[in-house]
C-alpha cells in the first residue's frame, strides 16, 4: 500500500515570498554581482526580514573576515535577513556601492514588518 504525504497548505504558503524586489544592478554593480553569485552557489534569494537579529547576524557572518582598507565587507544574505549570519557569503566591495545598495534596500522594505519574506531578483 502506498501512502502520499502532502504538506499542509499553510506551510506551502509560508515558503513563498510575499514580495519581490528587483535589485538595480546597473546602480550597484558590485553588490548586484555579489548577490547573483551567492544565490547561484546556493544561498537563498529570499530574505525574511529580522531587524532585531541583524547585529548578531552581522557579527556571526563577518567572523574570520578582517577589515580591508578601502573596502566594505558585503554579506549575502544580508544581516537583516533571518537567513543571514553564520555561513553567509562575504565579498569585499567598494564602500560607495555597498552603502548605496544597503540604503536602497532599506528604503524599499522600510514599511514591511519583521517576518515579511522578500524575494530578490537580480539580473
Coordinates of C-alpha atoms in Angstrom, one line a residue:
X1 CA 0.0 0.0 0.0
X2 CA 1.4 3.4 -1.0
X3 CA 0.8 6.5 1.0
X4 CA 1.4 10.0 0.0
X5 CA 2.2 12.9 2.2
X6 CA 1.3 16.5 1.3
X7 CA 2.5 19.4 3.3
X8 CA -0.3 21.4 4.9
X9 CA -1.3 24.4 2.8
X10 CA -0.1 26.8 5.5
X11 CA 3.4 25.5 5.2
X12 CA 3.5 25.9 1.5
X13 CA 2.3 29.4 1.7
X14 CA 5.0 30.3 4.2
X15 CA 7.6 29.0 1.8
X16 CA 6.6 31.6 -0.9
X17 CA 7.9 35.1 -0.7
X18 CA 5.2 37.8 -0.1
X19 CA 7.0 40.4 -2.2
X20 CA 9.7 40.6 -4.9
X21 CA 12.4 43.2 -5.2
X22 CA 14.1 43.8 -8.5
X23 CA 17.6 44.8 -7.4
X24 CA 19.1 47.6 -9.5
X25 CA 22.4 46.0 -10.6
X26 CA 23.0 48.9 -13.0
X27 CA 23.2 51.3 -10.0
X28 CA 25.0 49.0 -7.7
X29 CA 27.0 46.6 -9.9
X30 CA 29.4 45.2 -7.3
X31 CA 26.6 44.4 -4.8
X32 CA 24.4 43.0 -7.6
X33 CA 27.1 40.7 -8.8
X34 CA 27.7 39.5 -5.3
X35 CA 24.1 38.7 -4.6
X36 CA 23.7 37.0 -8.0
X37 CA 26.9 34.9 -7.4
X38 CA 25.9 34.0 -3.9
X39 CA 22.4 32.8 -5.0
X40 CA 24.0 30.8 -7.8
X41 CA 26.1 28.9 -5.3
X42 CA 23.1 28.0 -3.2
X43 CA 22.3 30.9 -0.9
X44 CA 18.7 31.9 -0.5
X45 CA 17.2 34.5 -2.8
X46 CA 14.5 35.1 -0.2
X47 CA 15.1 37.4 2.8
X48 CA 12.9 37.0 5.8
X49 CA 13.1 40.4 7.5
X50 CA 14.5 40.2 11.0
X51 CA 15.8 43.6 12.0
X52 CA 16.3 42.6 15.7
X53 CA 18.7 39.8 14.7
X54 CA 20.8 42.0 12.4
X55 CA 23.6 42.8 14.9
X56 CA 24.1 39.2 15.9
X57 CA 23.9 38.0 12.2
X58 CA 26.5 40.6 11.2
X59 CA 28.8 39.5 14.0
X60 CA 28.5 35.8 13.0
X61 CA 28.8 36.3 9.2
X62 CA 31.9 38.6 9.4
X63 CA 33.9 36.3 11.8
X64 CA 37.2 35.5 10.1
X65 CA 36.9 38.3 7.5
X66 CA 39.2 41.1 8.6
X67 CA 38.5 44.7 7.5
X68 CA 40.5 45.9 4.5
X69 CA 41.4 49.5 3.9
X70 CA 39.2 51.0 1.2
X71 CA 36.7 48.1 1.1
X72 CA 33.4 47.1 2.9
X73 CA 32.6 43.6 3.7
X74 CA 29.3 42.8 1.9
X75 CA 27.3 39.9 3.1
X76 CA 24.6 37.8 1.5
X77 CA 22.1 37.0 2.8
X78 CA 22.1 40.4 4.5
X79 CA 22.4 40.7 8.2
X80 CA 18.8 42.0 8.4
X81 CA 17.6 38.7 7.0
X82 CA 16.8 35.7 9.2
X83 CA 18.7 33.6 6.6
X84 CA 21.9 35.7 7.3
X85 CA 24.5 35.1 9.9
X86 CA 27.0 32.3 10.1
X87 CA 27.7 30.8 6.7
X88 CA 26.8 34.0 4.7
X89 CA 28.8 34.7 1.6
X90 CA 31.2 37.6 2.1
X91 CA 32.8 39.8 -0.5
X92 CA 35.0 42.8 -0.3
X93 CA 33.5 45.7 -2.4
X94 CA 33.7 49.4 -2.6
X95 CA 32.0 51.3 0.2
X96 CA 30.0 53.5 -2.1
X97 CA 28.4 50.6 -3.9
X98 CA 27.8 48.6 -0.6
X99 CA 26.4 51.5 1.3
X100 CA 24.3 52.8 -1.6
X101 CA 22.8 49.4 -2.1
X102 CA 22.1 49.0 1.6
X103 CA 20.4 52.3 1.8
X104 CA 18.3 51.5 -1.3
X105 CA 17.2 48.1 0.1
X106 CA 16.4 49.7 3.5
X107 CA 14.1 52.2 1.8
X108 CA 12.4 49.5 -0.3
X109 CA 11.5 47.4 2.7
X110 CA 11.0 50.1 5.4
X111 CA 7.3 49.6 5.6
X112 CA 7.4 45.8 5.8
X113 CA 7.2 44.3 9.3
X114 CA 9.7 41.7 10.6
X115 CA 8.8 38.3 9.3
X116 CA 8.0 39.5 5.8
X117 CA 9.6 37.4 3.1
X118 CA 11.1 39.3 0.1
X119 CA 12.5 37.5 -2.9
X120 CA 15.4 39.3 -4.6
X121 CA 15.5 39.3 -8.3
X122 CA 19.0 40.2 -9.7
X123 CA 19.5 40.4 -13.5

